[in-house]
């Protein structure tokens, strides 16, 4: 029996991606207690009481992976590597979103699985073979019966959203060829702890994975990691290359190095997480202090990039309209709505930042480089950003 110990309480949180329409503002919003715990046996770190997938991932899902140049480039580069190294005839993507990854491959070679039908439709309408389904055994069997087995399975920022990891890998085993490869990428727990990015925890992110945690699941299914790439994506992610144990691909040194890094940091010890929780509390105090001081000086602050992550920060730190006048964002489905919980208005990114703005709270801090490049003029004119990681500060 595994034993889970909670180490962090992020309070009552609304659904992270549930942007509110004007007519919903006066209705009571459902909130959920967000606690984070470590499973002492598997070393998996997860949130308590996950919410049913149907409530979070449905036909209103606002997230589009094509909204950032960083993601588009990352998918393109990975596609090149896949074609060169693995030469797969058939690829399956779990959580294909708006097709930003599979569009790099010929249509006849790809299958996309995306439960949010509004996003799945975007890819289907471009002529791709997609299924508006949750990833589970019944979906794997259905796809198998229609398409046969696949040579490569890719999944970015999706496996960490699925509670039943046993079912994830059982389903993968049904459809993956004998010599097939799995590539999974998700935010790295080590980076989250190091950079104090507690906002990686929200109701959709059921897990924040360590290499060690993933390995504890994979071994049950005769699967093993043979390579790890550390990515800058989403504030520090890991891309795991996985094979069947019987497949003779050599294990890259990166696996041993990353495992060692995690062990040395104390990823297996509850004391590491207790210290992290203390840093999170202090981060909240510091961030609130920055906002309070700026508001006392009557500074104009807006938010830039509304993310599921920023829902956690704003609600945990109690930062609302008093501090942030409005957010700007490029995602159409978020515009003219209000942030979950704190109800801050979200407007279309107008292509520039207005002159009267003194400070920008960087909700999409994970695209800091891309945004700083875009906002050169704002920075040149003395504009400043507020960021919460690794410690809250003005830059
Ligand atoms: P994510 O962190 O969940 O991927 O969300 C990033 C959000 O930030 C998404 O709604 C798009 C938005 N965004 C902008 O508004 N401008 C930008 O330049 C970038 C990179 C992202």
Short mmCIF file of C-alpha atoms and ligand atoms in Angstrom, two decimals:
data_model
loop_
_atom_site.label_atom_id
_atom_site.label_comp_id
_atom_site.label_asym_id
_atom_site.label_seq_id
_atom_site.Cartn_x
_atom_site.Cartn_y
_atom_site.Cartn_z
CA UNK A 1 0.00 0.00 0.00
CA UNK A 2 1.37 3.37 -0.90
CA UNK A 3 1.19 6.23 1.54
CA UNK A 4 0.71 9.83 0.46
CA UNK A 5 1.81 12.72 2.64
CA UNK A 6 0.49 16.20 1.88
CA UNK A 7 3.11 18.95 2.14
CA UNK A 8 1.51 22.01 0.55
CA UNK A 9 -1.92 23.64 0.77
CA UNK A 10 -2.66 26.16 -1.99
CA UNK A 11 -6.11 26.93 -0.60
CA UNK A 12 -9.39 27.10 -2.45
CA UNK A 13 -8.88 27.25 -6.20
CA UNK A 14 -11.33 27.58 -9.09
CA UNK A 15 -10.98 25.46 -12.24
CA UNK A 16 -7.72 26.80 -13.65
CA UNK A 17 -8.83 27.24 -17.25
CA UNK A 18 -12.44 28.18 -16.62
CA UNK A 19 -12.48 31.74 -17.94
CA UNK A 20 -15.72 33.40 -16.97
CA UNK A 21 -18.19 35.12 -19.25
CA UNK A 22 -19.75 38.39 -18.09
CA UNK A 23 -23.07 36.69 -17.28
CA UNK A 24 -21.25 34.25 -14.98
CA UNK A 25 -19.70 36.93 -12.79
CA UNK A 26 -22.47 37.01 -10.25
CA UNK A 27 -22.87 33.25 -10.06
CA UNK A 28 -21.10 31.29 -7.36
CA UNK A 29 -17.97 29.72 -8.76
CA UNK A 30 -17.11 26.22 -7.65
CA UNK A 31 -13.81 26.05 -5.80
CA UNK A 32 -11.69 23.08 -4.83
CA UNK A 33 -9.14 22.67 -2.06
CA UNK A 34 -5.72 22.27 -3.70
CA UNK A 35 -3.32 20.23 -1.61
CA UNK A 36 -0.16 18.61 -2.90
CA UNK A 37 1.35 15.40 -1.63
CA UNK A 38 4.21 12.96 -2.07
CA UNK A 39 3.60 9.25 -2.44
CA UNK A 40 6.28 7.78 -0.20
CA UNK A 41 6.46 4.55 -2.22
CA UNK A 42 6.29 5.65 -5.86
CA UNK A 43 7.76 9.14 -5.21
CA UNK A 44 5.03 10.57 -7.44
CA UNK A 45 3.95 14.09 -6.48
CA UNK A 46 0.29 14.79 -7.11
CA UNK A 47 -2.64 16.96 -6.15
CA UNK A 48 -5.35 15.65 -3.84
CA UNK A 49 -8.78 14.54 -5.08
CA UNK A 50 -8.45 15.15 -8.83
CA UNK A 51 -11.50 16.57 -10.56
CA UNK A 52 -13.28 14.44 -13.19
CA UNK A 53 -11.69 14.88 -16.64
CA UNK A 54 -15.09 15.67 -18.17
CA UNK A 55 -15.34 18.81 -16.01
CA UNK A 56 -11.93 20.14 -17.11
CA UNK A 57 -11.46 18.81 -20.63
CA UNK A 58 -14.56 19.35 -22.71
CA UNK A 59 -15.79 21.24 -25.76
CA UNK A 60 -15.02 24.62 -24.12
CA UNK A 61 -11.30 24.06 -23.61
CA UNK A 62 -9.45 27.34 -24.26
CA UNK A 63 -5.81 26.18 -24.45
CA UNK A 64 -4.08 26.23 -27.87
CA UNK A 65 -0.51 24.98 -28.16
CA UNK A 66 -0.07 27.03 -31.35
CA UNK A 67 -0.27 30.29 -29.34
CA UNK A 68 3.47 30.52 -28.83
CA UNK A 69 6.38 30.56 -31.25
CA UNK A 70 8.39 28.67 -28.64
CA UNK A 71 6.04 25.68 -28.74
CA UNK A 72 5.78 25.70 -32.54
CA UNK A 73 9.58 25.65 -32.86
CA UNK A 74 9.97 22.98 -30.21
CA UNK A 75 7.50 20.69 -32.04
CA UNK A 76 9.20 21.33 -35.35
CA UNK A 77 12.66 20.53 -34.00
CA UNK A 78 11.43 17.36 -32.31
CA UNK A 79 9.68 16.24 -35.51
CA UNK A 80 12.94 16.57 -37.43
CA UNK A 81 14.73 14.47 -34.80
CA UNK A 82 11.98 11.82 -34.85
CA UNK A 83 12.10 11.52 -38.65
CA UNK A 84 15.87 11.22 -38.64
CA UNK A 85 16.34 8.90 -35.67
CA UNK A 86 13.26 6.70 -35.47
CA UNK A 87 11.74 6.89 -38.98
CA UNK A 88 8.26 5.91 -37.74
CA UNK A 89 5.64 4.88 -40.30
CA UNK A 90 2.76 5.64 -37.96
CA UNK A 91 2.67 8.18 -35.11
CA UNK A 92 0.04 8.62 -32.46
CA UNK A 93 -0.20 11.79 -30.39
CA UNK A 94 -2.02 11.72 -27.06
CA UNK A 95 -3.42 15.21 -26.40
CA UNK A 96 -2.94 16.53 -29.94
CA UNK A 97 -4.60 19.87 -29.11
CA UNK A 98 -4.79 22.02 -32.27
CA UNK A 99 -2.36 19.85 -34.24
CA UNK A 100 0.81 21.93 -33.73
CA UNK A 101 2.92 18.77 -33.48
CA UNK A 102 1.29 16.35 -35.91
CA UNK A 103 1.12 18.93 -38.67
CA UNK A 104 4.86 18.35 -39.09
CA UNK A 105 4.16 14.86 -40.45
CA UNK A 106 2.27 13.58 -43.51
CA UNK A 107 -1.45 13.28 -42.74
CA UNK A 108 -1.60 9.59 -43.62
CA UNK A 109 1.09 8.79 -41.01
CA UNK A 110 -0.53 10.41 -37.99
CA UNK A 111 -3.32 9.83 -35.52
CA UNK A 112 -4.35 12.43 -32.95
CA UNK A 113 -6.29 11.85 -29.75
CA UNK A 114 -7.78 14.95 -28.17
CA UNK A 115 -10.77 14.84 -25.80
CA UNK A 116 -11.58 18.56 -26.11
CA UNK A 117 -13.76 18.41 -29.20
CA UNK A 118 -13.54 22.14 -29.95
CA UNK A 119 -9.74 21.84 -30.32
CA UNK A 120 -9.83 18.38 -31.92
CA UNK A 121 -12.09 19.77 -34.65
CA UNK A 122 -9.43 22.30 -35.67
CA UNK A 123 -7.04 19.44 -36.55
CA UNK A 124 -9.74 17.23 -38.05
CA UNK A 125 -10.89 20.08 -40.32
CA UNK A 126 -7.35 20.27 -41.71
CA UNK A 127 -7.72 16.64 -42.84
CA UNK A 128 -5.92 14.83 -39.99
CA UNK A 129 -7.09 11.53 -38.54
CA UNK A 130 -8.18 12.57 -35.04
CA UNK A 131 -10.34 11.10 -32.29
CA UNK A 132 -12.22 13.25 -29.78
CA UNK A 133 -11.61 10.75 -26.99
CA UNK A 134 -9.94 10.45 -23.60
CA UNK A 135 -6.84 8.27 -23.66
CA UNK A 136 -7.84 4.93 -22.16
CA UNK A 137 -8.08 1.23 -22.99
CA UNK A 138 -11.28 1.55 -24.97
CA UNK A 139 -9.81 4.38 -27.13
CA UNK A 140 -6.62 2.37 -27.71
CA UNK A 141 -8.65 -0.67 -28.82
CA UNK A 142 -10.82 1.42 -31.10
CA UNK A 143 -7.83 3.07 -32.78
CA UNK A 144 -6.07 -0.29 -33.05
CA UNK A 145 -9.02 -1.88 -34.82
CA UNK A 146 -9.16 0.94 -37.38
CA UNK A 147 -5.46 1.72 -37.90
CA UNK A 148 -3.35 -1.14 -36.60
CA UNK A 149 -0.32 -0.65 -34.34
CA UNK A 150 1.80 2.49 -34.23
CA UNK A 151 5.60 2.92 -34.17
CA UNK A 152 5.83 6.03 -32.06
CA UNK A 153 3.65 7.66 -29.43
CA UNK A 154 4.20 11.29 -28.47
CA UNK A 155 2.52 13.18 -25.68
CA UNK A 156 3.37 16.68 -24.46
CA UNK A 157 1.83 18.15 -21.32
CA UNK A 158 -0.94 15.59 -21.25
CA UNK A 159 0.07 12.47 -19.30
CA UNK A 160 0.46 14.65 -16.18
CA UNK A 161 -3.23 15.53 -16.63
CA UNK A 162 -4.43 11.92 -16.39
CA UNK A 163 -5.05 10.44 -12.95
CA UNK A 164 -4.87 6.75 -13.80
CA UNK A 165 -1.29 6.26 -14.99
CA UNK A 166 -1.71 2.48 -14.99
CA UNK A 167 -4.44 2.80 -17.58
CA UNK A 168 -2.29 5.24 -19.61
CA UNK A 169 0.51 2.71 -20.02
CA UNK A 170 -1.77 -0.33 -20.37
CA UNK A 171 -3.45 1.51 -23.26
CA UNK A 172 -0.08 2.42 -24.75
CA UNK A 173 0.97 -1.23 -24.57
CA UNK A 174 -2.13 -2.23 -26.56
CA UNK A 175 -1.31 -0.08 -29.56
CA UNK A 176 2.48 0.29 -29.59
CA UNK A 177 4.55 -1.91 -31.89
CA UNK A 178 7.07 -4.33 -30.38
CA UNK A 179 9.96 -1.99 -31.16
CA UNK A 180 7.90 1.15 -30.70
CA UNK A 181 9.07 4.32 -28.95
CA UNK A 182 7.19 6.58 -26.54
CA UNK A 183 8.17 10.21 -26.06
CA UNK A 184 6.62 12.05 -23.16
CA UNK A 185 7.30 15.61 -22.06
CA UNK A 186 5.97 17.36 -19.01
CA UNK A 187 7.14 19.98 -16.50
CA UNK A 188 10.01 18.75 -14.35
CA UNK A 189 9.47 18.40 -10.63
CA UNK A 190 13.12 19.17 -9.96
CA UNK A 191 12.86 22.49 -11.83
CA UNK A 192 9.57 23.28 -10.08
CA UNK A 193 11.19 22.79 -6.67
CA UNK A 194 14.35 24.68 -7.62
CA UNK A 195 12.54 27.63 -9.20
CA UNK A 196 9.73 27.72 -6.65
CA UNK A 197 7.15 27.48 -9.44
CA UNK A 198 4.37 26.22 -7.21
CA UNK A 199 1.96 27.38 -9.92
CA UNK A 200 2.80 24.19 -11.81
CA UNK A 201 0.18 22.79 -9.44
CA UNK A 202 -3.39 23.40 -10.51
CA UNK A 203 -6.39 21.15 -10.91
CA UNK A 204 -5.43 20.01 -14.44
CA UNK A 205 -1.87 19.14 -13.46
CA UNK A 206 -2.63 16.06 -11.42
CA UNK A 207 1.07 15.19 -11.35
CA UNK A 208 4.32 17.08 -11.64
CA UNK A 209 6.69 14.31 -12.66
CA UNK A 210 10.21 13.47 -11.66
CA UNK A 211 12.20 10.96 -13.68
CA UNK A 212 12.20 8.75 -10.59
CA UNK A 213 8.41 8.96 -10.23
CA UNK A 214 7.80 8.05 -13.89
CA UNK A 215 10.22 5.15 -13.67
CA UNK A 216 8.21 3.68 -10.79
CA UNK A 217 5.19 3.36 -13.12
CA UNK A 218 7.06 2.31 -16.25
CA UNK A 219 8.73 -0.66 -14.61
CA UNK A 220 5.30 -2.25 -14.03
CA UNK A 221 4.81 -2.35 -17.80
CA UNK A 222 8.28 -3.51 -18.87
CA UNK A 223 9.06 -0.06 -20.18
CA UNK A 224 12.18 2.00 -19.50
CA UNK A 225 13.56 5.45 -20.17
CA UNK A 226 16.58 5.41 -22.50
CA UNK A 227 17.15 9.14 -22.90
CA UNK A 228 16.15 12.38 -21.17
CA UNK A 229 16.32 15.86 -22.58
CA UNK A 230 16.05 18.85 -20.26
CA UNK A 231 13.97 21.51 -21.99
CA UNK A 232 13.37 25.17 -21.22
CA UNK A 233 9.71 24.75 -22.22
CA UNK A 234 7.11 25.70 -19.57
CA UNK A 235 9.76 26.83 -17.12
CA UNK A 236 11.76 23.58 -17.30
CA UNK A 237 10.39 20.33 -18.66
CA UNK A 238 11.81 16.89 -19.24
CA UNK A 239 11.39 14.96 -22.45
CA UNK A 240 11.56 11.23 -21.73
CA UNK A 241 12.36 8.73 -24.50
CA UNK A 242 10.91 5.35 -23.53
CA UNK A 243 11.28 1.85 -24.98
CA UNK A 244 10.30 -1.68 -24.13
CA UNK A 245 12.91 -3.36 -21.91
CA UNK A 246 13.54 -6.09 -24.52
CA UNK A 247 14.41 -3.46 -27.13
CA UNK A 248 18.21 -3.22 -27.29
CA UNK A 249 18.56 0.58 -27.69
CA UNK A 250 21.41 1.61 -25.33
CA UNK A 251 20.55 3.66 -22.26
CA UNK A 252 21.96 7.16 -22.65
CA UNK A 253 24.10 8.67 -19.91
CA UNK A 254 21.50 11.43 -19.53
CA UNK A 255 19.23 8.99 -17.68
CA UNK A 256 21.85 8.25 -15.06
CA UNK A 257 22.83 11.92 -14.76
CA UNK A 258 19.23 13.11 -14.34
CA UNK A 259 18.42 10.36 -11.84
CA UNK A 260 21.48 11.35 -9.81
CA UNK A 261 20.56 15.05 -9.96
CA UNK A 262 17.12 14.25 -8.56
CA UNK A 263 18.43 12.00 -5.81
CA UNK A 264 21.10 14.54 -4.80
CA UNK A 265 18.46 17.26 -4.58
CA UNK A 266 16.42 15.05 -2.26
CA UNK A 267 13.47 14.27 -4.52
CA UNK A 268 12.77 11.09 -2.59
CA UNK A 269 12.68 12.81 0.82
CA UNK A 270 9.63 14.42 2.36
CA UNK A 271 11.89 16.98 4.09
CA UNK A 272 12.70 18.48 0.64
CA UNK A 273 9.01 19.15 0.08
CA UNK A 274 8.44 20.57 3.54
CA UNK A 275 11.21 23.10 2.82
CA UNK A 276 9.63 23.85 -0.58
CA UNK A 277 6.28 24.54 1.11
CA UNK A 278 7.99 27.06 3.41
CA UNK A 279 9.54 28.82 0.41
CA UNK A 280 6.11 28.96 -1.26
CA UNK A 281 4.59 30.70 1.76
CA UNK A 282 7.40 33.23 1.79
CA UNK A 283 6.99 33.75 -1.98
CA UNK A 284 3.34 34.69 -1.43
CA UNK A 285 4.30 37.29 1.18
CA UNK A 286 6.97 38.81 -1.09
CA UNK A 287 4.71 38.96 -4.14
CA UNK A 288 1.91 40.64 -2.18
CA UNK A 289 4.40 43.14 -0.77
CA UNK A 290 5.53 44.10 -4.30
CA UNK A 291 1.93 44.67 -5.45
CA UNK A 292 1.03 46.61 -2.30
CA UNK A 293 4.06 48.90 -2.59
CA UNK A 294 3.39 49.61 -6.27
CA UNK A 295 -0.27 50.30 -5.67
CA UNK A 296 0.59 52.66 -2.81
CA UNK A 297 2.67 54.55 -5.34
CA UNK A 298 -0.39 54.59 -7.66
CA UNK A 299 1.34 52.58 -10.38
CA UNK A 300 -0.66 51.09 -13.24
CA UNK A 301 -0.26 47.33 -13.41
CA UNK A 302 -1.66 44.96 -16.01
CA UNK A 303 -1.22 41.22 -16.55
CA UNK A 304 0.30 39.61 -19.67
CA UNK A 305 -0.60 36.06 -20.71
CA UNK A 306 -3.39 34.44 -18.71
CA UNK A 307 -2.28 30.93 -17.86
CA UNK A 308 -3.67 28.08 -15.82
CA UNK A 309 -0.54 28.65 -13.74
CA UNK A 310 -1.48 32.27 -13.08
CA UNK A 311 -4.86 31.09 -11.74
CA UNK A 312 -2.96 29.34 -8.94
CA UNK A 313 -0.78 32.39 -8.18
CA UNK A 314 -3.59 34.96 -8.23
CA UNK A 315 -5.94 32.90 -6.06
CA UNK A 316 -3.28 31.68 -3.63
CA UNK A 317 -1.80 35.17 -3.19
CA UNK A 318 -5.20 36.90 -3.30
CA UNK A 319 -4.25 39.24 -6.11
CA UNK A 320 -7.32 40.66 -7.81
CA UNK A 321 -8.61 43.70 -9.65
CA UNK A 322 -7.35 45.97 -6.91
CA UNK A 323 -3.83 45.19 -8.11
CA UNK A 324 -4.13 44.16 -11.77
CA UNK A 325 -6.45 46.29 -13.92
CA UNK A 326 -6.73 43.75 -16.74
CA UNK A 327 -4.86 40.99 -18.58
CA UNK A 328 -3.96 40.90 -22.27
CA UNK A 329 -3.76 37.57 -24.09
CA UNK A 330 -3.52 36.35 -27.67
CA UNK A 331 -5.89 33.39 -27.20
CA UNK A 332 -9.30 34.16 -28.67
CA UNK A 333 -11.19 31.87 -26.30
CA UNK A 334 -9.83 33.72 -23.28
CA UNK A 335 -10.51 37.25 -24.55
CA UNK A 336 -13.43 39.33 -23.25
CA UNK A 337 -13.74 36.96 -20.32
CA UNK A 338 -12.59 37.11 -16.70
CA UNK A 339 -9.87 35.19 -14.86
CA UNK A 340 -11.11 32.25 -12.76
CA UNK A 341 -11.64 33.16 -9.12
CA UNK A 342 -10.21 36.68 -9.11
CA UNK A 343 -12.41 37.85 -12.00
CA UNK A 344 -9.86 40.17 -13.62
CA UNK A 345 -10.96 41.21 -17.16
CA UNK A 346 -9.04 39.70 -20.09
CA UNK A 347 -8.66 41.67 -23.31
CA UNK A 348 -7.28 40.92 -26.71
CA UNK A 349 -3.55 41.64 -26.93
CA UNK A 350 -3.60 44.87 -28.96
CA UNK A 351 -0.16 44.37 -30.52
CA UNK A 352 1.52 46.84 -28.17
CA UNK A 353 1.41 47.90 -24.51
CA UNK A 354 -0.31 51.20 -23.80
CA UNK A 355 1.84 54.15 -22.76
CA UNK A 356 0.29 54.63 -19.32
CA UNK A 357 1.23 51.13 -18.14
CA UNK A 358 4.08 51.08 -15.63
CA UNK A 359 4.26 47.40 -14.70
CA UNK A 360 3.27 44.10 -16.24
CA UNK A 361 2.62 41.01 -14.17
CA UNK A 362 3.96 38.18 -16.31
CA UNK A 363 1.33 35.44 -16.14
CA UNK A 364 3.01 33.61 -19.03
CA UNK A 365 6.44 33.73 -17.34
CA UNK A 366 7.19 30.44 -19.09
CA UNK A 367 7.44 32.42 -22.35
CA UNK A 368 9.52 35.18 -20.80
CA UNK A 369 12.20 35.30 -23.54
CA UNK A 370 9.62 35.34 -26.34
CA UNK A 371 7.58 38.07 -24.63
CA UNK A 372 10.59 40.24 -23.71
CA UNK A 373 11.66 40.14 -27.35
CA UNK A 374 8.19 41.22 -28.44
CA UNK A 375 7.97 44.00 -25.85
CA UNK A 376 11.33 45.63 -26.51
CA UNK A 377 9.68 49.03 -26.84
CA UNK A 378 7.88 48.79 -23.48
CA UNK A 379 11.17 47.80 -21.82
CA UNK A 380 13.10 50.56 -23.64
CA UNK A 381 10.58 53.12 -22.41
CA UNK A 382 11.24 52.09 -18.80
CA UNK A 383 8.42 49.56 -18.45
CA UNK A 384 8.99 46.82 -15.88
CA UNK A 385 7.78 43.27 -15.36
CA UNK A 386 6.72 41.58 -12.12
CA UNK A 387 7.62 37.91 -11.96
CA UNK A 388 7.23 35.40 -9.11
CA UNK A 389 9.99 32.94 -9.98
CA UNK A 390 12.51 32.00 -8.60
CA UNK A 391 11.70 34.75 -6.08
CA UNK A 392 9.12 37.51 -6.58
CA UNK A 393 10.81 40.54 -8.08
CA UNK A 394 10.58 43.43 -10.50
CA UNK A 395 12.67 43.14 -13.65
P1 LIG B 1 0.39 28.49 -21.13
O1 LIG B 1 1.48 28.90 -20.22
O2 LIG B 1 -0.67 27.71 -20.40
O3 LIG B 1 0.93 27.82 -22.35
O4 LIG B 1 -0.40 29.79 -21.64
C1 LIG B 1 0.25 30.89 -22.23
C2 LIG B 1 -0.78 31.97 -22.48
O5 LIG B 1 -0.09 33.18 -22.78
C3 LIG B 1 -1.67 31.70 -23.68
O6 LIG B 1 -3.00 32.05 -23.36
C4 LIG B 1 -1.16 32.60 -24.77
C5 LIG B 1 -0.57 33.74 -23.99
N1 LIG B 1 0.51 34.43 -24.67
C6 LIG B 1 0.34 35.77 -25.05
O7 LIG B 1 -0.70 36.36 -24.82
N2 LIG B 1 1.37 36.39 -25.70
C7 LIG B 1 2.54 35.76 -25.99
O8 LIG B 1 3.45 36.37 -26.58
C8 LIG B 1 2.72 34.40 -25.58
C9 LIG B 1 3.99 33.67 -25.85
C10 LIG B 1 1.67 33.79 -24.92
#
